[in-house]
Structure formats: structure tokens, C-alpha cells
Amino acid sequence: MELLFEISKPGRSGVQIPASDVPAVNIGEAIGAKYLRGDLDLPEVAEIDLVRHYTNLSRRNFGVDLGFYPLGSCTMKYNPKINENIAALPGFTGLHPLAPEVFSQGNLELMYDMQKLLSSLFGMADFTLQPAAGAHGELTGVMMIKKYFEKLGHKRRQILIPDAAHGTNPASGALCGFETVTLRSSAEGGVDLAHLESLMTEEVAALMLTNPNTLGLFERNIEKVATIVHGRGGLLYGDGANANAYLGKTRPGDLGFDVIQLNLHKTFSTPHGGGGPGSGPVGVGKILVDFLPVPRVVKNGAAYSLSEDFPDTIGRVRAFYGNFSVIVKACAYIRSLGAQGLRRATEMAVLNANYIQERLKEHFDLPYDRICMHECVFSGSRRAAETGVHTTDVAKRLIDFGYHPPTIYFPLIVPEAIMIEPTETESKETLDAFCDAMIAIAKEAKDNPQRVKDAPLSTPVGRLDEVMAARKPDVCWKKTGNGR
Ligand SMILES: *Cc1c(COP(=O)(O)O)cnc(C)c1O
């Protein structure tokens, strides 16, 4: 596709600038010639060329609104458009973050309500809505854990992280100065209790646990895990990115978690991917409430305000009060579904994942053959050994069938992993069509492996050199002289 610079023709324009109603000023004289850089080399195109350019570009993209997007550990579900409409109401978008509290009572009330709603949904004492993403929530949670032990005067320098964990978990621990120690998974895909017993010393501040974990498996021994960690004075941190697997079924607070981050952009209706805005609220049990970041939204009588008056706080973790529009969307989603709707969403997410697991397990090796939660994880190592077709090839071939590839090569403990999260919003027809495509590719890997290895065959660009793309990204357009 040609770039705007390449279709540019001198003198074309897509804008009409109204006649000036102020006297003309020579900018060079007014601010000093040294600030002028010479002519800006901007493309000159008509409006219709501009519209076509961006529309064509957008049609080369893939999104949830276009097709099935089974990325695992990511919850790429369809998000009802009404939540976007509500977040776009002028009362939400038009308020300046520095407006006095008397003018922001409605928005403060919404934030206060969300703190309460999330607290009751997750069984925590209170929530902060400040963190801007899941990883940022983890960092906030670990900072609170650190401050908690500082206050107690305990020197604990380790954090335990299961080998199935998302990479952001060890990163958050390390950023706070902890040594991260890897905890093994058991043969059935959960925490290895004996290993936990041996690692859980008075040096350990916390265990960061994802439940259900990134294998999509619920931790059956969660109560034992909590008892071991708490028994040695440690805290249990919950990575709540997979909360769509248990809404209305169980609550992390009841399972023994002391602190948990959510990913509103995964579980609670914000379209994400490509680095869009996220939100990672953090919930805490009673023992950590004093350490929550400030400002906190508080209620005095009928009035809402932002309070900094918490002496043990870890301080501020973000400018202003979080990604407010994401919080509004989550609020709209929770309120429109209600308790029963959330429970049903969870049931459908789990049912859909198990449906795919059952349909595909004849054709794709299932390393942990148990009922899964919101996602299922297959291994492609036998296929790779027998046919030379690797998981990445299967993923690329799926593009030719019109699907976004699932998550691959994660979690790290499953060789050649293929991780599929269908989410609650997909119909049986969609799931069946996807499974048919996966089964067709599995057969093709035997009959015509080269075809799978050459995929994608139907896209404007084929197989890219992913290593070079990461090591030597070439993202600058260089003027070649054609065009203008
Ligand atoms: C997505 C995810 C994270 C990180 O969340 P971000 O919002 O991308 O920072 C952490 N843990 C798990 C299990 C996740 O799936």
C-alpha cells in the first residue's frame, strides 16, 4: 500500500482554513528565527484520498468486531457498545481533573461506588482505582506488601512466583527490590505444596499466585496454600487478570488472598490490545488498607471527596485518579449485567473453554487433562517432532482461516504451548467453526506440512522474520524520490 507521502501532490488539500480575523504576524521575527526549522514536509492529499487511505489501512487490521480472537490470558471478548456510549457522556468526558470537588460529585460518587462494588465482588476490604494496567496494579500491590513489612520491622527479601506465572509478576517483585524465587508446578498443574513448604521461610514476603493459573486451572489446594503462606507470616498476592473465570462463584478474599489486582480491560468491558488504555484496580484485605495509594475517594455524610489523609500510604502511583473512562465502562458493565449476569458470563466463559478443550483434545495434546476454567492449553511438541510443524506454524495458518492466532509459547512450562481463551461471548457455531479449522490444520500438518510452514498464504505480507523485526526494526519511511 502506498503511503500518504507517496500519493501526495503539491497543492492538494483536504482542509479549508477560514480567513484570519487577527493581524498576520511574522513568526520568525516574533519568536526568533532559530526556532524555525524550515518547511515541514507534510503530505498534501485531498480529503477523499485521506479517508480511503485510513479506511484501507484499518481493513488490514484484525479486531474482535471482525472475527474470533482466541488469545489466551487476555480475554479478548466482545464488549457491548453501550458501555462505550455511557463512558462518552459529556458529564464524564468533559470534567477537568482539577475541577473543584463540588463540581465533580457525580464522578466521585461513581468511583466510590466502584470501590465498594469491586470490594463486595472480590471479598476485599477496599480498592484503589488508580493503577493504569494489570502490571501497574501488581507493582502497587507489591509496594504495599513492602511497606507492610517495613512497618512491622521485618526484613523479608524474597517473593515466590510459580513457574506458570505471567512475566509481569517477577518483574513487579524485582522492581520493588525483592529477590524472586521460582515455585514449581505440580504434575496436575497446580502449586507443588512440598516445594512451597520448603521455600516458604521467614525471608519470604509474599507468594504471587494467579488463580486460575495461566494453564486455565483452578488451584485446588488454595486453602492449604494460604495456610502455609500465612503460617510463616507471609502474604498472599492474587494476580486477578483471570477473574472472568470465577465472578459470582468465589471471591479471592474468601480464599485467603490479602491483595489482588484486576484487569478491568480484560474482565470488565474495555476493548484492549495494541496498548490501549487499561485499568488495574487493586483490592486489599483489612491488614493492608492503610497502605493504599492516595488520594482515596471517601464519603463524608452525603459528600464525596479525595483524601490524602492516610499517613501510612505508599503515596501516589498515577497522575490524577486512574483511567477514568475505563472505570466508567466497567461500572456500566457490572451494573447492566448485575450479579446474575456476571455469574452467567463466568459460566459461559468456562463452558466455552471446556467445549473447545473436549473437541480438540483428540487432535492436540492436552498436557493437563482436567476440567479447565476460562482457557485451555495444548502442547504442540509431538506434532513438531513428527511433522516439523511447530505451534507458530499452526498459529500462522489460522490466519488464512480468518482467525486471530491464539496465545502461543506461553505458559513457558508447556512446550510448544497453544493457549486458547474463547470467552463467554462466542456462540457454539463460532466455536465449532474454529475447532473445524484447528482440526483441518492438524490434518494438513500430516498431509502437507510445507503448506502449514509457509502460512499465512492469504495476507498482504507473508511470513516475517520475527527476530529481525524485533532486533532491527525498520520503522522509518525513507523518501525514495517517486511520488513527489
Ligand atoms: C495480562 C496479564 C497481566 C498484565 O496485565 P497488563 O494490563 O497487560 O499490564 C498480568 N498477569 C496476567 C495473568 C495477565 O494475563
Short mmCIF file of C-alpha atoms and ligand atoms in Angstrom, two decimals:
data_model
loop_
_atom_site.label_atom_id
_atom_site.label_comp_id
_atom_site.label_asym_id
_atom_site.label_seq_id
_atom_site.Cartn_x
_atom_site.Cartn_y
_atom_site.Cartn_z
CA MET A 1 0.00 0.00 0.00
CA GLU A 2 1.25 3.45 -0.84
CA LEU A 3 1.88 5.85 1.98
CA LEU A 4 0.27 9.28 2.21
CA PHE A 5 3.68 10.75 1.38
CA GLU A 6 3.74 8.74 -1.82
CA ILE A 7 0.30 9.78 -3.08
CA SER A 8 0.95 13.42 -2.14
CA LYS A 9 0.72 16.03 -4.93
CA PRO A 10 1.81 19.62 -4.32
CA GLY A 11 -1.12 21.96 -3.80
CA ARG A 12 -3.76 19.33 -2.92
CA SER A 13 -5.52 19.83 0.36
CA GLY A 14 -8.23 18.32 2.49
CA VAL A 15 -8.79 21.36 4.68
CA GLN A 16 -10.22 24.82 4.26
CA ILE A 17 -8.73 27.27 6.67
CA PRO A 18 -11.06 30.20 7.38
CA ALA A 19 -9.80 33.73 6.73
CA SER A 20 -7.83 35.07 9.66
CA ASP A 21 -9.60 37.52 11.95
CA VAL A 22 -6.38 38.67 13.63
CA PRO A 23 -3.44 40.56 12.13
CA ALA A 24 -0.78 38.42 10.47
CA VAL A 25 2.43 38.00 12.47
CA ASN A 26 5.84 37.01 11.18
CA ILE A 27 6.63 34.11 13.49
CA GLY A 28 10.34 34.18 12.75
CA GLU A 29 10.54 37.78 13.96
CA ALA A 30 8.17 37.20 16.88
CA ILE A 31 9.91 34.22 18.47
CA GLY A 32 13.35 34.31 16.87
CA ALA A 33 14.39 32.71 13.59
CA LYS A 34 16.41 30.00 15.33
CA TYR A 35 13.17 28.30 16.39
CA LEU A 36 12.05 27.84 12.79
CA ARG A 37 13.05 24.55 11.21
CA GLY A 38 12.27 25.33 7.60
CA ASP A 39 9.36 23.89 5.67
CA LEU A 40 7.57 20.90 7.15
CA ASP A 41 7.49 18.10 4.62
CA LEU A 42 3.84 17.16 5.07
CA PRO A 43 1.82 15.11 2.59
CA GLU A 44 -0.69 17.04 0.50
CA VAL A 45 -3.79 14.98 -0.33
CA ALA A 46 -7.49 15.56 -0.85
CA GLU A 47 -9.96 14.53 1.83
CA ILE A 48 -11.21 11.52 -0.10
CA ASP A 49 -7.68 10.18 -0.56
CA LEU A 50 -7.08 10.59 3.15
CA VAL A 51 -10.31 8.79 4.07
CA ARG A 52 -9.56 5.94 1.67
CA HIS A 53 -6.01 5.62 2.92
CA TYR A 54 -7.01 5.17 6.55
CA THR A 55 -10.06 3.05 5.76
CA ASN A 56 -7.91 0.69 3.69
CA LEU A 57 -5.34 0.55 6.45
CA SER A 58 -8.00 -0.29 9.04
CA ARG A 59 -9.29 -3.12 6.84
CA ARG A 60 -5.90 -4.77 7.07
CA ASN A 61 -6.23 -4.91 10.81
CA PHE A 62 -7.98 -7.58 12.82
CA GLY A 63 -10.18 -7.00 15.83
CA VAL A 64 -12.88 -8.56 17.96
CA ASP A 65 -15.52 -6.75 15.90
CA LEU A 66 -14.24 -8.56 12.80
CA GLY A 67 -13.83 -12.15 13.95
CA PHE A 68 -12.96 -14.66 16.63
CA TYR A 69 -9.94 -13.63 18.68
CA PRO A 70 -8.99 -16.55 20.97
CA LEU A 71 -5.88 -15.02 22.55
CA GLY A 72 -5.38 -16.75 25.92
CA SER A 73 -4.77 -14.98 29.24
CA CYS A 74 -6.05 -11.87 27.55
CA THR A 75 -9.86 -12.04 27.48
CA MET A 76 -10.46 -10.56 24.05
CA LYS A 77 -14.23 -10.66 24.35
CA TYR A 78 -16.88 -8.66 22.62
CA ASN A 79 -17.63 -5.60 24.71
CA PRO A 80 -21.14 -4.16 24.49
CA LYS A 81 -21.10 -0.81 22.70
CA ILE A 82 -23.49 0.71 25.24
CA ASN A 83 -20.60 0.83 27.71
CA GLU A 84 -18.66 2.99 25.24
CA ASN A 85 -21.67 5.26 24.82
CA ILE A 86 -22.03 5.68 28.56
CA ALA A 87 -18.33 6.44 29.03
CA ALA A 88 -18.63 9.05 26.26
CA LEU A 89 -21.37 11.04 28.03
CA PRO A 90 -20.25 14.68 28.29
CA GLY A 91 -20.54 14.68 32.07
CA PHE A 92 -17.83 12.01 32.19
CA THR A 93 -15.59 13.23 29.38
CA GLY A 94 -15.93 16.98 29.91
CA LEU A 95 -14.87 17.24 33.53
CA HIS A 96 -11.41 18.64 34.11
CA PRO A 97 -9.42 16.54 36.60
CA LEU A 98 -8.52 19.71 38.51
CA ALA A 99 -12.14 20.87 38.78
CA PRO A 100 -13.16 21.59 42.38
CA GLU A 101 -14.83 18.72 44.23
CA VAL A 102 -18.20 20.48 44.34
CA PHE A 103 -18.34 20.17 40.54
CA SER A 104 -17.23 16.54 40.45
CA GLN A 105 -19.59 14.92 42.96
CA GLY A 106 -21.17 12.61 40.37
CA ASN A 107 -17.86 11.28 39.13
CA LEU A 108 -16.51 10.90 42.66
CA GLU A 109 -19.66 9.01 43.58
CA LEU A 110 -19.13 6.65 40.65
CA MET A 111 -15.55 5.98 41.78
CA TYR A 112 -16.64 5.48 45.37
CA ASP A 113 -19.36 3.07 44.24
CA MET A 114 -16.87 1.16 42.13
CA GLN A 115 -14.52 0.78 45.10
CA LYS A 116 -17.45 -0.69 47.04
CA LEU A 117 -18.78 -2.82 44.18
CA LEU A 118 -15.39 -4.37 43.49
CA SER A 119 -14.81 -4.91 47.21
CA SER A 120 -18.01 -6.91 47.51
CA LEU A 121 -17.45 -8.83 44.26
CA PHE A 122 -13.93 -9.87 45.27
CA GLY A 123 -14.31 -10.09 49.05
CA MET A 124 -11.77 -7.38 49.82
CA ALA A 125 -11.90 -4.58 52.41
CA ASP A 126 -11.24 -1.75 49.96
CA PHE A 127 -9.97 -0.93 46.46
CA THR A 128 -7.88 1.71 44.75
CA LEU A 129 -8.74 2.55 41.16
CA GLN A 130 -5.52 4.40 40.38
CA PRO A 131 -3.25 1.88 38.60
CA ALA A 132 -3.36 2.14 34.80
CA ALA A 133 -2.93 -1.55 33.91
CA GLY A 134 -2.54 -5.02 35.37
CA ALA A 135 1.25 -4.79 35.69
CA HIS A 136 0.90 -1.37 37.31
CA GLY A 137 -1.59 -2.88 39.77
CA GLU A 138 0.90 -5.63 40.59
CA LEU A 139 3.57 -3.03 41.26
CA THR A 140 1.16 -1.12 43.51
CA GLY A 141 0.26 -4.30 45.40
CA VAL A 142 3.88 -5.31 45.92
CA MET A 143 4.74 -1.77 47.08
CA MET A 144 2.04 -2.13 49.74
CA ILE A 145 3.42 -5.52 50.79
CA LYS A 146 6.87 -3.99 51.10
CA LYS A 147 5.61 -1.13 53.22
CA TYR A 148 3.63 -3.53 55.42
CA PHE A 149 6.79 -5.45 56.35
CA GLU A 150 8.80 -2.26 56.76
CA LYS A 151 6.19 -1.06 59.25
CA LEU A 152 6.42 -4.37 61.13
CA GLY A 153 10.20 -4.09 61.10
CA HIS A 154 10.56 -7.43 59.29
CA LYS A 155 13.32 -7.84 56.75
CA ARG A 156 11.83 -10.13 54.14
CA ARG A 157 13.63 -10.02 50.83
CA GLN A 158 12.05 -12.76 48.71
CA ILE A 159 8.87 -13.18 46.70
CA LEU A 160 7.75 -16.59 45.45
CA ILE A 161 6.48 -16.82 41.88
CA PRO A 162 5.12 -20.05 40.33
CA ASP A 163 6.80 -21.17 37.11
CA ALA A 164 3.46 -20.74 35.30
CA ALA A 165 3.21 -17.04 36.18
CA HIS A 166 2.83 -14.16 33.76
CA GLY A 167 6.16 -12.40 33.20
CA THR A 168 4.91 -9.21 34.80
CA ASN A 169 4.80 -10.95 38.22
CA PRO A 170 8.56 -11.42 38.68
CA ALA A 171 9.11 -8.02 37.07
CA SER A 172 6.88 -6.33 39.67
CA GLY A 173 8.64 -8.13 42.51
CA ALA A 174 12.08 -7.24 41.18
CA LEU A 175 11.13 -3.58 40.64
CA CYS A 176 10.34 -3.35 44.35
CA GLY A 177 13.75 -4.76 45.23
CA PHE A 178 12.68 -8.32 46.05
CA GLU A 179 14.55 -11.41 45.01
CA THR A 180 12.11 -13.56 43.02
CA VAL A 181 12.20 -17.28 43.71
CA THR A 182 10.53 -19.74 41.33
CA LEU A 183 7.97 -22.14 42.74
CA ARG A 184 7.44 -25.38 40.81
CA SER A 185 4.09 -26.54 39.49
CA SER A 186 2.85 -30.00 40.43
CA ALA A 187 2.11 -32.82 38.00
CA GLU A 188 -1.54 -31.81 37.99
CA GLY A 189 -0.73 -28.21 37.08
CA GLY A 190 -1.14 -26.53 40.45
CA VAL A 191 1.20 -25.36 43.21
CA ASP A 192 3.70 -28.04 44.29
CA LEU A 193 2.84 -27.99 48.02
CA ALA A 194 6.04 -29.73 49.15
CA HIS A 195 8.13 -27.23 47.22
CA LEU A 196 6.11 -24.37 48.72
CA GLU A 197 6.70 -25.79 52.20
CA SER A 198 10.43 -25.86 51.61
CA LEU A 199 10.67 -22.36 50.10
CA MET A 200 8.28 -20.58 52.47
CA THR A 201 10.70 -19.27 55.08
CA GLU A 202 10.66 -16.08 57.15
CA GLU A 203 12.62 -14.50 54.29
CA VAL A 204 9.56 -14.61 52.06
CA ALA A 205 7.28 -11.56 51.96
CA ALA A 206 4.64 -12.99 49.64
CA LEU A 207 3.56 -15.61 47.15
CA MET A 208 2.19 -14.09 43.94
CA LEU A 209 -0.40 -16.53 42.69
CA THR A 210 -2.66 -16.45 39.64
CA ASN A 211 -5.85 -18.39 40.23
CA PRO A 212 -6.97 -19.88 37.95
CA ASN A 213 -3.41 -20.02 36.72
CA THR A 214 -2.17 -19.48 33.20
CA LEU A 215 -2.87 -23.14 32.39
CA GLY A 216 -6.50 -22.23 32.94
CA LEU A 217 -6.59 -24.49 36.02
CA PHE A 218 -8.12 -23.64 39.36
CA GLU A 219 -5.79 -24.12 42.32
CA ARG A 220 -7.46 -26.99 44.15
CA ASN A 221 -5.23 -26.57 47.20
CA ILE A 222 -5.75 -22.84 47.55
CA GLU A 223 -6.75 -23.08 51.21
CA LYS A 224 -3.66 -25.15 52.03
CA VAL A 225 -1.51 -22.72 50.07
CA ALA A 226 -2.93 -19.77 52.03
CA THR A 227 -2.40 -21.59 55.32
CA ILE A 228 1.25 -22.33 54.54
CA VAL A 229 1.99 -18.76 53.42
CA HIS A 230 0.16 -17.10 56.32
CA GLY A 231 1.56 -19.64 58.78
CA ARG A 232 5.07 -18.30 58.11
CA GLY A 233 3.91 -14.68 58.33
CA GLY A 234 3.82 -14.09 54.57
CA LEU A 235 1.11 -12.51 52.44
CA LEU A 236 -0.81 -13.98 49.53
CA TYR A 237 -0.89 -11.81 46.41
CA GLY A 238 -3.50 -12.62 43.75
CA ASP A 239 -3.00 -11.81 40.07
CA GLY A 240 -6.64 -11.25 39.14
CA ALA A 241 -6.20 -10.98 35.36
CA ASN A 242 -8.24 -14.17 35.02
CA ALA A 243 -11.16 -13.02 37.17
CA ASN A 244 -13.67 -13.77 34.42
CA ALA A 245 -13.33 -17.43 35.43
CA TYR A 246 -14.99 -17.04 38.84
CA LEU A 247 -17.20 -13.94 39.05
CA GLY A 248 -20.07 -14.62 41.40
CA LYS A 249 -18.70 -18.13 42.10
CA THR A 250 -15.96 -17.45 44.58
CA ARG A 251 -14.11 -14.45 46.00
CA PRO A 252 -10.34 -14.13 46.36
CA GLY A 253 -10.81 -12.53 49.78
CA ASP A 254 -12.64 -15.65 50.97
CA LEU A 255 -9.89 -17.88 49.55
CA GLY A 256 -7.23 -16.17 51.66
CA PHE A 257 -5.79 -13.55 49.29
CA ASP A 258 -4.54 -10.40 51.05
CA VAL A 259 -4.18 -8.27 47.93
CA ILE A 260 -5.29 -8.67 44.34
CA GLN A 261 -5.11 -6.64 41.14
CA LEU A 262 -7.81 -6.74 38.48
CA ASN A 263 -7.52 -6.01 34.79
CA LEU A 264 -10.68 -4.06 34.01
CA HIS A 265 -9.69 -4.09 30.34
CA LYS A 266 -9.79 -7.88 30.31
CA THR A 267 -12.64 -8.78 32.61
CA PHE A 268 -14.88 -5.71 32.64
CA SER A 269 -15.54 -4.47 29.13
CA THR A 270 -12.79 -2.29 27.77
CA PRO A 271 -11.57 -3.18 24.30
CA HIS A 272 -7.83 -3.67 24.54
CA GLY A 273 -4.82 -4.81 22.62
CA GLY A 274 -2.37 -2.61 20.82
CA GLY A 275 -1.61 -0.78 24.03
CA GLY A 276 -4.99 0.91 24.52
CA PRO A 277 -5.95 2.34 27.90
CA GLY A 278 -6.24 -0.17 30.72
CA SER A 279 -7.07 -0.10 34.37
CA GLY A 280 -5.67 -2.25 37.16
CA PRO A 281 -7.57 -1.60 40.39
CA VAL A 282 -6.04 -3.17 43.49
CA GLY A 283 -8.10 -4.65 46.30
CA VAL A 284 -6.74 -5.26 49.77
CA GLY A 285 -7.74 -7.11 52.91
CA LYS A 286 -8.00 -5.24 56.22
CA ILE A 287 -4.31 -5.53 57.10
CA LEU A 288 -3.25 -3.58 54.00
CA VAL A 289 -5.92 -0.87 53.86
CA ASP A 290 -3.71 1.76 55.50
CA PHE A 291 -1.11 1.40 52.73
CA LEU A 292 -3.44 2.06 49.78
CA PRO A 293 -2.28 4.82 47.44
CA VAL A 294 -3.64 8.35 47.85
CA PRO A 295 -5.77 10.15 47.02
CA ARG A 296 -8.60 7.87 48.10
CA VAL A 297 -12.22 8.62 47.33
CA VAL A 298 -14.03 8.99 50.65
CA LYS A 299 -17.57 9.85 51.69
CA ASN A 300 -18.43 12.24 54.49
CA GLY A 301 -22.17 12.41 55.07
CA ALA A 302 -23.57 12.92 51.59
CA ALA A 303 -20.43 14.49 50.10
CA TYR A 304 -17.62 12.74 48.26
CA SER A 305 -14.07 13.96 48.34
CA LEU A 306 -10.49 12.97 47.58
CA SER A 307 -8.47 12.45 50.72
CA GLU A 308 -4.69 12.40 51.14
CA ASP A 309 -5.02 11.98 54.87
CA PHE A 310 -3.64 8.45 55.25
CA PRO A 311 -0.22 8.59 56.97
CA ASP A 312 0.88 5.03 56.06
CA THR A 313 0.03 5.29 52.36
CA ILE A 314 2.56 4.24 49.73
CA GLY A 315 1.74 7.58 48.08
CA ARG A 316 0.54 8.31 44.61
CA VAL A 317 1.01 5.78 41.80
CA ARG A 318 -0.52 7.74 38.96
CA ALA A 319 -1.34 11.30 37.96
CA PHE A 320 -4.94 12.16 38.80
CA TYR A 321 -7.23 9.22 39.67
CA GLY A 322 -6.70 6.44 37.16
CA ASN A 323 -8.03 5.85 33.65
CA PHE A 324 -11.45 7.17 34.47
CA SER A 325 -13.25 6.20 31.24
CA VAL A 326 -12.21 2.56 31.70
CA ILE A 327 -13.65 2.66 35.22
CA VAL A 328 -16.93 4.07 33.83
CA LYS A 329 -17.15 1.26 31.26
CA ALA A 330 -16.55 -1.34 33.96
CA CYS A 331 -19.22 0.25 36.12
CA ALA A 332 -21.71 0.23 33.23
CA TYR A 333 -20.87 -3.42 32.51
CA ILE A 334 -21.26 -4.55 36.12
CA ARG A 335 -24.48 -2.59 36.63
CA SER A 336 -26.06 -3.76 33.38
CA LEU A 337 -25.25 -7.44 33.97
CA GLY A 338 -25.95 -7.48 37.68
CA ALA A 339 -24.93 -10.31 39.99
CA GLN A 340 -26.74 -12.97 37.98
CA GLY A 341 -25.42 -11.72 34.66
CA LEU A 342 -21.83 -11.73 35.88
CA ARG A 343 -22.23 -15.26 37.19
CA ARG A 344 -23.68 -16.34 33.85
CA ALA A 345 -20.81 -14.68 31.95
CA THR A 346 -18.38 -16.72 34.03
CA GLU A 347 -20.34 -19.92 33.44
CA MET A 348 -20.35 -19.34 29.69
CA ALA A 349 -16.64 -18.47 29.61
CA VAL A 350 -15.81 -21.74 31.41
CA LEU A 351 -18.26 -23.81 29.36
CA ASN A 352 -16.90 -22.45 26.08
CA ALA A 353 -13.29 -23.20 27.05
CA ASN A 354 -14.17 -26.74 28.07
CA TYR A 355 -16.12 -27.26 24.85
CA ILE A 356 -13.05 -26.35 22.81
CA GLN A 357 -10.79 -28.45 25.05
CA GLU A 358 -13.02 -31.50 24.57
CA ARG A 359 -13.40 -31.05 20.81
CA LEU A 360 -9.70 -30.52 20.20
CA LYS A 361 -8.05 -32.89 22.63
CA GLU A 362 -8.20 -35.77 20.16
CA HIS A 363 -6.15 -33.69 17.70
CA PHE A 364 -3.95 -31.60 20.00
CA ASP A 365 -2.08 -33.00 23.02
CA LEU A 366 -3.51 -31.87 26.34
CA PRO A 367 -0.77 -31.93 28.99
CA TYR A 368 -3.12 -31.44 31.94
CA ASP A 369 -6.30 -33.37 31.24
CA ARG A 370 -8.62 -31.76 33.79
CA ILE A 371 -11.69 -29.61 33.57
CA CYS A 372 -10.35 -26.16 32.74
CA MET A 373 -11.62 -22.73 33.66
CA HIS A 374 -11.70 -19.85 31.16
CA GLU A 375 -8.93 -21.12 28.87
CA CYS A 376 -7.30 -24.35 27.75
CA VAL A 377 -3.67 -25.06 26.91
CA PHE A 378 -2.44 -27.65 24.41
CA SER A 379 1.09 -28.72 23.59
CA GLY A 380 2.41 -28.99 20.03
CA SER A 381 5.66 -30.76 20.83
CA ARG A 382 4.68 -34.18 19.47
CA ARG A 383 3.45 -32.62 16.23
CA ALA A 384 6.70 -30.65 15.94
CA ALA A 385 8.75 -33.83 16.39
CA GLU A 386 6.67 -35.91 13.98
CA THR A 387 5.94 -33.45 11.19
CA GLY A 388 8.25 -30.47 11.68
CA VAL A 389 5.16 -28.26 12.03
CA HIS A 390 5.59 -26.06 15.09
CA THR A 391 3.00 -24.25 17.13
CA THR A 392 3.91 -20.98 15.44
CA ASP A 393 3.10 -22.56 12.05
CA VAL A 394 -0.34 -23.68 13.27
CA ALA A 395 -0.95 -20.15 14.56
CA LYS A 396 0.06 -18.54 11.25
CA ARG A 397 -2.12 -20.97 9.27
CA LEU A 398 -5.14 -19.99 11.37
CA ILE A 399 -4.85 -16.50 9.89
CA ASP A 400 -5.68 -17.99 6.48
CA PHE A 401 -8.87 -19.40 8.00
CA GLY A 402 -9.87 -15.92 9.22
CA TYR A 403 -8.94 -16.25 12.88
CA HIS A 404 -6.61 -14.29 15.08
CA PRO A 405 -3.99 -16.74 16.36
CA PRO A 406 -4.27 -17.87 19.98
CA THR A 407 -1.51 -17.15 22.51
CA ILE A 408 1.48 -19.37 21.75
CA TYR A 409 4.62 -20.44 23.64
CA PHE A 410 3.05 -19.36 26.94
CA PRO A 411 2.91 -20.54 29.68
CA LEU A 412 6.57 -21.48 29.50
CA ILE A 413 6.12 -24.78 31.32
CA VAL A 414 4.19 -26.25 28.37
CA PRO A 415 6.49 -26.94 25.40
CA GLU A 416 5.13 -25.55 22.12
CA ALA A 417 2.10 -24.23 24.03
CA ILE A 418 -1.15 -23.21 22.33
CA MET A 419 -3.38 -21.33 24.74
CA ILE A 420 -6.98 -20.70 23.74
CA GLU A 421 -9.45 -18.45 25.54
CA PRO A 422 -12.78 -18.32 23.72
CA THR A 423 -14.55 -16.05 26.28
CA GLU A 424 -18.24 -16.05 27.11
CA THR A 425 -19.38 -14.01 24.14
CA GLU A 426 -18.89 -16.59 21.37
CA SER A 427 -21.67 -18.78 20.00
CA LYS A 428 -21.48 -22.54 19.57
CA GLU A 429 -21.37 -22.02 15.78
CA THR A 430 -18.29 -19.82 16.10
CA LEU A 431 -16.58 -22.28 18.43
CA ASP A 432 -17.39 -25.18 16.07
CA ALA A 433 -16.08 -23.33 13.02
CA PHE A 434 -12.86 -22.52 14.89
CA CYS A 435 -12.44 -26.12 16.05
CA ASP A 436 -13.05 -27.32 12.46
CA ALA A 437 -10.25 -25.01 11.30
CA MET A 438 -7.89 -26.27 14.00
CA ILE A 439 -8.67 -29.89 13.10
CA ALA A 440 -8.16 -29.16 9.38
CA ILE A 441 -4.75 -27.67 10.18
CA ALA A 442 -3.84 -30.68 12.34
CA LYS A 443 -4.60 -32.95 9.36
CA GLU A 444 -2.77 -30.66 6.95
CA ALA A 445 0.30 -30.80 9.20
CA LYS A 446 0.46 -34.54 8.44
CA ASP A 447 -0.52 -34.46 4.75
CA ASN A 448 1.12 -31.25 3.58
CA PRO A 449 3.36 -29.87 6.31
CA GLN A 450 5.11 -27.41 3.99
CA ARG A 451 1.84 -25.62 3.33
CA VAL A 452 1.38 -25.01 7.06
CA LYS A 453 5.00 -23.91 7.40
CA ASP A 454 4.57 -21.36 4.57
CA ALA A 455 1.44 -19.79 6.09
CA PRO A 456 -0.04 -17.24 6.09
CA LEU A 457 -0.74 -17.52 2.37
CA SER A 458 -3.65 -15.08 2.08
CA THR A 459 -2.29 -11.92 3.71
CA PRO A 460 -0.69 -8.84 2.09
CA VAL A 461 2.62 -9.79 3.74
CA GLY A 462 3.60 -13.38 4.39
CA ARG A 463 5.95 -14.77 7.00
CA LEU A 464 8.11 -12.05 8.51
CA ASP A 465 11.49 -12.56 10.11
CA GLU A 466 10.35 -12.05 13.69
CA VAL A 467 13.85 -11.95 15.14
CA MET A 468 15.00 -9.25 12.74
CA ALA A 469 11.74 -7.38 13.26
CA ALA A 470 12.50 -7.21 16.98
CA ARG A 471 16.28 -6.72 16.76
CA LYS A 472 16.49 -4.35 13.81
CA PRO A 473 13.07 -2.77 13.43
CA ASP A 474 12.89 -0.65 10.30
CA VAL A 475 10.04 1.71 11.05
CA CYS A 476 11.24 4.87 9.28
CA TRP A 477 9.98 5.69 5.84
CA LYS A 478 12.71 6.98 3.61
CA LYS A 479 11.85 9.25 0.76
CA THR A 480 12.66 7.47 -2.49
CA GLY A 481 12.01 10.32 -4.86
CA ASN A 482 8.97 8.80 -6.54
CA GLY A 483 5.64 10.41 -5.87
CA ARG A 484 6.67 13.98 -5.29
C1 LIG B 1 -2.46 -9.54 31.16
C2 LIG B 1 -1.92 -10.12 32.36
C3 LIG B 1 -1.11 -9.36 33.23
C4 LIG B 1 -0.64 -7.95 32.90
O1 LIG B 1 -1.66 -7.05 32.71
P1 LIG B 1 -1.46 -5.73 31.83
O2 LIG B 1 -2.74 -4.98 31.97
O3 LIG B 1 -1.19 -6.19 30.43
O4 LIG B 1 -0.31 -4.97 32.40
C5 LIG B 1 -0.68 -9.94 34.39
N1 LIG B 1 -1.00 -11.23 34.69
C6 LIG B 1 -1.75 -11.99 33.89
C7 LIG B 1 -2.10 -13.40 34.29
C8 LIG B 1 -2.25 -11.47 32.69
O5 LIG B 1 -2.98 -12.23 31.88
#
